[in-house]
Coordinates of N, CA and C in Angstrom, one line a residue:
M1 N -62.8 28.8 -36.4 CA -61.8 29.6 -35.7 C -61.8 29.3 -34.2
K2 N -60.7 29.0 -33.7 CA -60.5 28.6 -32.3 C -60.7 29.9 -31.4
T3 N -61.5 29.7 -30.3 CA -61.6 30.9 -29.4 C -60.4 30.9 -28.5
I4 N -60.0 32.1 -28.0 CA -58.9 32.3 -27.1 C -59.5 32.3 -25.7
R5 N -59.1 31.3 -24.9 CA -59.5 31.2 -23.5 C -58.7 32.1 -22.6
V6 N -59.4 33.0 -21.8 CA -58.8 34.0 -21.0 C -59.1 33.8 -19.6
Q7 N -58.1 33.9 -18.7 CA -58.3 34.0 -17.3 C -57.9 35.4 -16.9
I8 N -58.7 36.0 -16.1 CA -58.4 37.4 -15.6 C -58.1 37.4 -14.1
V9 N -57.0 38.1 -13.8 CA -56.6 38.2 -12.4 C -56.5 39.7 -12.1
E10 N -57.5 40.2 -11.4 CA -57.7 41.6 -11.2 C -58.4 41.9 -9.9
D11 N -57.9 42.7 -9.0 CA -58.6 43.0 -7.7 C -59.5 44.2 -7.7
D12 N -59.4 45.0 -8.7 CA -60.3 46.2 -8.9 C -61.6 45.7 -9.5
A13 N -62.7 45.7 -8.7 CA -63.9 45.2 -9.2 C -64.4 45.9 -10.4
G14 N -64.3 47.2 -10.5 CA -64.7 48.0 -11.6 C -64.0 47.7 -12.9
F15 N -62.7 47.6 -12.8 CA -61.8 47.2 -14.0 C -62.1 45.8 -14.4
L16 N -62.3 44.9 -13.4 CA -62.6 43.5 -13.7 C -63.9 43.4 -14.5
Y17 N -64.9 44.1 -14.1 CA -66.1 44.2 -14.8 C -66.0 44.6 -16.2
L18 N -65.2 45.7 -16.4 CA -64.9 46.2 -17.7 C -64.2 45.2 -18.6
L19 N -63.3 44.5 -18.1 CA -62.6 43.4 -18.8 C -63.6 42.3 -19.2
E20 N -64.3 41.8 -18.2 CA -65.3 40.8 -18.5 C -66.3 41.1 -19.5
C21 N -66.8 42.3 -19.5 CA -67.8 42.8 -20.4 C -67.2 42.9 -21.8
T22 N -66.0 43.4 -21.9 CA -65.4 43.6 -23.2 C -65.1 42.3 -23.9
L23 N -64.5 41.3 -23.1 CA -64.2 40.0 -23.6 C -65.4 39.2 -24.0
S24 N -66.5 39.3 -23.2 CA -67.7 38.5 -23.4 C -68.4 38.9 -24.7
K25 N -68.2 40.2 -25.1 CA -68.9 40.7 -26.3 C -68.1 40.3 -27.6
D26 N -66.9 39.8 -27.5 CA -66.1 39.4 -28.6 C -66.1 37.9 -28.8
P27 N -66.6 37.4 -29.9 CA -66.7 36.0 -30.1 C -65.3 35.3 -30.2
R28 N -64.3 36.0 -30.4 CA -62.9 35.4 -30.4 C -62.4 34.9 -29.1
F29 N -63.1 35.4 -28.0 CA -62.7 35.1 -26.6 C -63.7 34.3 -25.8
E30 N -63.2 33.5 -24.9 CA -64.0 32.8 -24.0 C -63.4 33.0 -22.6
L31 N -64.1 33.6 -21.7 CA -63.6 33.9 -20.4 C -63.7 32.6 -19.6
C32 N -62.6 32.0 -19.1 CA -62.6 30.8 -18.4 C -62.7 31.0 -16.9
S33 N -62.1 32.1 -16.4 CA -62.2 32.4 -15.0 C -61.8 33.8 -14.7
S34 N -62.3 34.3 -13.6 CA -61.9 35.7 -13.0 C -61.5 35.5 -11.6
C35 N -60.3 36.0 -11.2 CA -59.9 35.8 -9.9 C -59.4 37.2 -9.3
K36 N -59.6 37.4 -8.0 CA -59.3 38.7 -7.4 C -58.0 38.6 -6.5
N37 N -57.4 37.5 -6.4 CA -56.2 37.4 -5.6 C -55.2 36.3 -6.1
S38 N -54.0 36.4 -5.6 CA -53.0 35.5 -6.1 C -53.2 34.0 -5.9
E39 N -53.7 33.7 -4.7 CA -53.9 32.3 -4.3 C -54.9 31.7 -5.2
T40 N -56.0 32.3 -5.4 CA -57.1 31.8 -6.2 C -56.6 31.7 -7.7
A41 N -55.9 32.7 -8.2 CA -55.4 32.7 -9.5 C -54.5 31.5 -9.8
I42 N -53.6 31.3 -8.9 CA -52.7 30.1 -9.1 C -53.4 28.8 -9.0
S43 N -54.2 28.6 -8.0 CA -54.9 27.3 -7.9 C -55.9 27.1 -9.1
V44 N -56.5 28.1 -9.5 CA -57.5 27.9 -10.7 C -56.7 27.6 -12.0
A45 N -55.6 28.4 -12.2 CA -54.8 28.2 -13.5 C -54.2 26.8 -13.5
I46 N -53.7 26.4 -12.4 CA -53.0 25.1 -12.4 C -54.0 24.0 -12.4
A47 N -55.2 24.1 -11.7 CA -56.2 23.1 -11.7 C -56.8 23.0 -13.1
E48 N -57.0 24.1 -13.8 CA -57.5 24.1 -15.2 C -56.6 23.3 -16.1
N49 N -55.3 23.5 -15.9 CA -54.3 22.8 -16.7 C -54.2 21.3 -16.4
L50 N -54.5 20.9 -15.2 CA -54.5 19.5 -14.8 C -55.8 18.8 -15.1
W51 N -56.9 19.4 -15.0 CA -58.2 18.7 -15.0 C -59.1 19.0 -16.2
L52 N -59.0 20.2 -16.8 CA -59.9 20.5 -17.8 C -59.3 20.3 -19.2
P53 N -60.1 19.9 -20.2 CA -59.5 19.6 -21.5 C -59.1 20.9 -22.2
A54 N -59.7 22.0 -21.9 CA -59.4 23.3 -22.6 C -58.8 24.3 -21.5
N55 N -57.5 24.5 -21.6 CA -56.8 25.3 -20.6 C -56.9 26.8 -21.1
P56 N -56.6 27.7 -20.2 CA -56.5 29.1 -20.6 C -55.3 29.3 -21.5
D57 N -55.6 30.1 -22.5 CA -54.5 30.4 -23.5 C -53.7 31.6 -23.0
I58 N -54.5 32.6 -22.4 CA -53.9 33.8 -21.9 C -54.4 34.1 -20.5
V59 N -53.5 34.6 -19.6 CA -53.8 35.1 -18.3 C -53.5 36.6 -18.3
L60 N -54.6 37.4 -18.1 CA -54.5 38.8 -17.9 C -54.2 39.0 -16.4
M61 N -53.0 39.5 -16.1 CA -52.5 39.6 -14.7 C -52.3 41.0 -14.3
D62 N -53.1 41.4 -13.3 CA -52.9 42.8 -12.7 C -51.5 42.7 -12.0
L63 N -50.7 43.7 -12.2 CA -49.4 43.8 -11.6 C -49.4 44.0 -10.1
N64 N -50.4 44.8 -9.7 CA -50.5 45.1 -8.3 C -51.8 44.6 -7.7
L65 N -51.7 43.4 -7.0 CA -52.8 42.8 -6.4 C -52.8 43.1 -4.9
S66 N -53.9 43.3 -4.3 CA -54.1 43.4 -2.9 C -53.2 44.4 -2.2
G67 N -52.9 45.5 -2.9 CA -52.1 46.6 -2.3 C -50.7 46.3 -2.0
K68 N -50.2 45.1 -2.3 CA -48.8 44.8 -2.2 C -48.1 45.2 -3.5
E69 N -47.1 46.0 -3.4 CA -46.4 46.5 -4.6 C -45.9 45.4 -5.5
L70 N -46.3 45.3 -6.7 CA -45.8 44.4 -7.7 C -46.0 42.9 -7.4
D71 N -47.0 42.6 -6.6 CA -47.1 41.2 -6.2 C -47.6 40.3 -7.3
G72 N -48.1 40.9 -8.4 CA -48.6 40.1 -9.5 C -47.4 39.4 -10.2
I73 N -46.2 39.9 -10.0 CA -45.0 39.3 -10.7 C -44.9 37.8 -10.3
E74 N -44.8 37.6 -9.0 CA -44.6 36.2 -8.6 C -45.8 35.3 -8.9
T75 N -47.0 35.9 -8.9 CA -48.2 35.1 -9.3 C -48.1 34.8 -10.8
A76 N -47.8 35.7 -11.6 CA -47.7 35.5 -13.0 C -46.6 34.5 -13.3
R77 N -45.5 34.6 -12.6 CA -44.3 33.7 -12.8 C -44.7 32.3 -12.5
T78 N -45.4 32.1 -11.4 CA -45.8 30.8 -10.9 C -46.8 30.2 -12.0
I79 N -47.7 30.9 -12.4 CA -48.7 30.4 -13.5 C -47.9 30.1 -14.7
R80 N -47.0 31.0 -15.1 CA -46.3 30.7 -16.4 C -45.4 29.5 -16.3
L81 N -44.8 29.3 -15.2 CA -43.9 28.1 -15.0 C -44.7 26.8 -14.9
N82 N -46.0 26.9 -14.6 CA -46.8 25.6 -14.4 C -47.9 25.4 -15.4
T83 N -48.0 26.3 -16.4 CA -49.0 26.2 -17.4 C -48.4 26.5 -18.8
N84 N -49.2 26.4 -19.8 CA -48.8 26.8 -21.1 C -49.4 28.1 -21.5
A85 N -50.1 28.8 -20.6 CA -50.7 30.1 -20.9 C -49.7 31.2 -21.0
R86 N -50.0 32.1 -22.0 CA -49.2 33.3 -22.1 C -49.7 34.2 -21.0
V87 N -48.9 35.1 -20.5 CA -49.2 36.1 -19.5 C -49.1 37.5 -20.1
V88 N -50.2 38.2 -19.9 CA -50.2 39.6 -20.3 C -50.4 40.4 -19.0
I89 N -49.4 41.3 -18.7 CA -49.4 42.1 -17.5 C -50.3 43.3 -17.7
L90 N -51.2 43.6 -16.7 CA -52.1 44.8 -16.7 C -51.5 45.7 -15.7
T91 N -51.4 47.0 -16.0 CA -50.8 47.8 -15.0 C -51.2 49.3 -15.1
S92 N -51.3 49.9 -14.0 CA -51.6 51.4 -14.0 C -50.2 52.1 -13.9
Y93 N -49.2 51.4 -13.6 CA -47.8 52.0 -13.6 C -47.5 52.3 -15.0
E94 N -46.9 53.5 -15.3 CA -46.5 53.8 -16.6 C -45.0 54.1 -16.7
D95 N -44.3 53.7 -15.8 CA -42.8 53.8 -15.8 C -42.3 52.6 -16.6
H96 N -41.8 52.9 -17.8 CA -41.3 51.9 -18.7 C -40.3 50.9 -18.1
E97 N -39.4 51.4 -17.4 CA -38.3 50.6 -16.8 C -39.0 49.6 -15.8
T98 N -39.9 50.0 -15.0 CA -40.6 49.2 -14.0 C -41.3 48.1 -14.7
I99 N -42.0 48.4 -15.8 CA -42.9 47.5 -16.5 C -42.0 46.4 -17.2
I100 N -40.9 46.8 -17.8 CA -40.1 45.9 -18.5 C -39.4 44.9 -17.5
H101 N -39.0 45.5 -16.4 CA -38.4 44.6 -15.3 C -39.5 43.6 -14.8
A102 N -40.7 44.1 -14.6 CA -41.7 43.2 -14.1 C -42.1 42.1 -15.1
S103 N -42.2 42.5 -16.3 CA -42.6 41.6 -17.4 C -41.5 40.5 -17.6
T104 N -40.3 40.9 -17.5 CA -39.2 40.0 -17.6 C -39.2 39.0 -16.5
R105 N -39.3 39.5 -15.3 CA -39.3 38.6 -14.1 C -40.5 37.7 -14.1
A106 N -41.6 38.1 -14.6 CA -42.9 37.3 -14.7 C -43.0 36.4 -15.9
F107 N -42.0 36.5 -16.8 CA -42.0 35.7 -18.0 C -43.3 36.1 -18.8
A108 N -43.7 37.3 -18.8 CA -44.8 37.8 -19.5 C -44.5 37.9 -21.0
S109 N -45.5 37.7 -21.8 CA -45.3 37.9 -23.3 C -45.7 39.3 -23.7
A110 N -46.4 40.0 -22.9 CA -46.8 41.3 -23.3 C -47.3 42.1 -22.0
Y111 N -47.5 43.4 -22.1 CA -48.0 44.2 -21.0 C -49.0 45.2 -21.6
L112 N -49.9 45.7 -20.8 CA -50.9 46.6 -21.2 C -51.1 47.6 -20.1
Y113 N -51.0 48.9 -20.5 CA -51.3 50.0 -19.5 C -52.8 50.0 -19.4
K114 N -53.3 50.1 -18.2 CA -54.7 50.2 -18.0 C -55.3 51.5 -18.7
S115 N -54.5 52.5 -18.8 CA -54.9 53.8 -19.4 C -55.0 53.6 -20.9
S116 N -54.5 52.5 -21.5 CA -54.6 52.2 -22.9 C -55.5 51.1 -23.2
F117 N -56.6 51.1 -22.5 CA -57.6 50.0 -22.6 C -58.0 49.6 -24.0
S118 N -58.0 50.6 -24.9 CA -58.4 50.4 -26.2 C -57.5 49.4 -27.0
A119 N -56.3 49.2 -26.4 CA -55.3 48.3 -27.0 C -55.5 46.8 -26.5
L120 N -56.5 46.6 -25.7 CA -56.7 45.2 -25.1 C -56.8 44.2 -26.1
I121 N -57.8 44.3 -27.0 CA -58.1 43.2 -28.0 C -56.9 43.0 -28.9
P122 N -56.3 44.1 -29.5 CA -55.1 43.9 -30.3 C -53.9 43.2 -29.6
T123 N -53.8 43.5 -28.3 CA -52.7 42.9 -27.5 C -53.0 41.4 -27.4
L124 N -54.2 41.1 -27.2 CA -54.5 39.6 -26.9 C -54.5 38.8 -28.2
I125 N -54.8 39.4 -29.3 CA -54.7 38.6 -30.6 C -53.4 38.7 -31.3
A126 N -52.5 39.4 -30.8 CA -51.1 39.5 -31.4 C -50.4 38.3 -31.2

């Protein structure tokens, strides 16, 4: 069985830790990188796709990085346009219209409300 390589982009240290712990305990996943800001996320994702033989399959992208409203959209969009990774938006926003708009603009394949953390694994393997 092929492992699913995951890059996490999340600026909340506590939530990042929770994601890392959850994914590291599941043998179906390999954590390839964790980034706390847009610039690092983009450079790591693109570098991995250029230089490493095993690229991230999924990027978990926080919708709100560094306090700028919805700045994860452009980061996700840039990664999606330059890699083969699927993007899954992570968000504490629960306004359906906002999330659909953000997911569409980011070319995301899915989204996950942070309050629905128990759906993480099913969302990633879908």
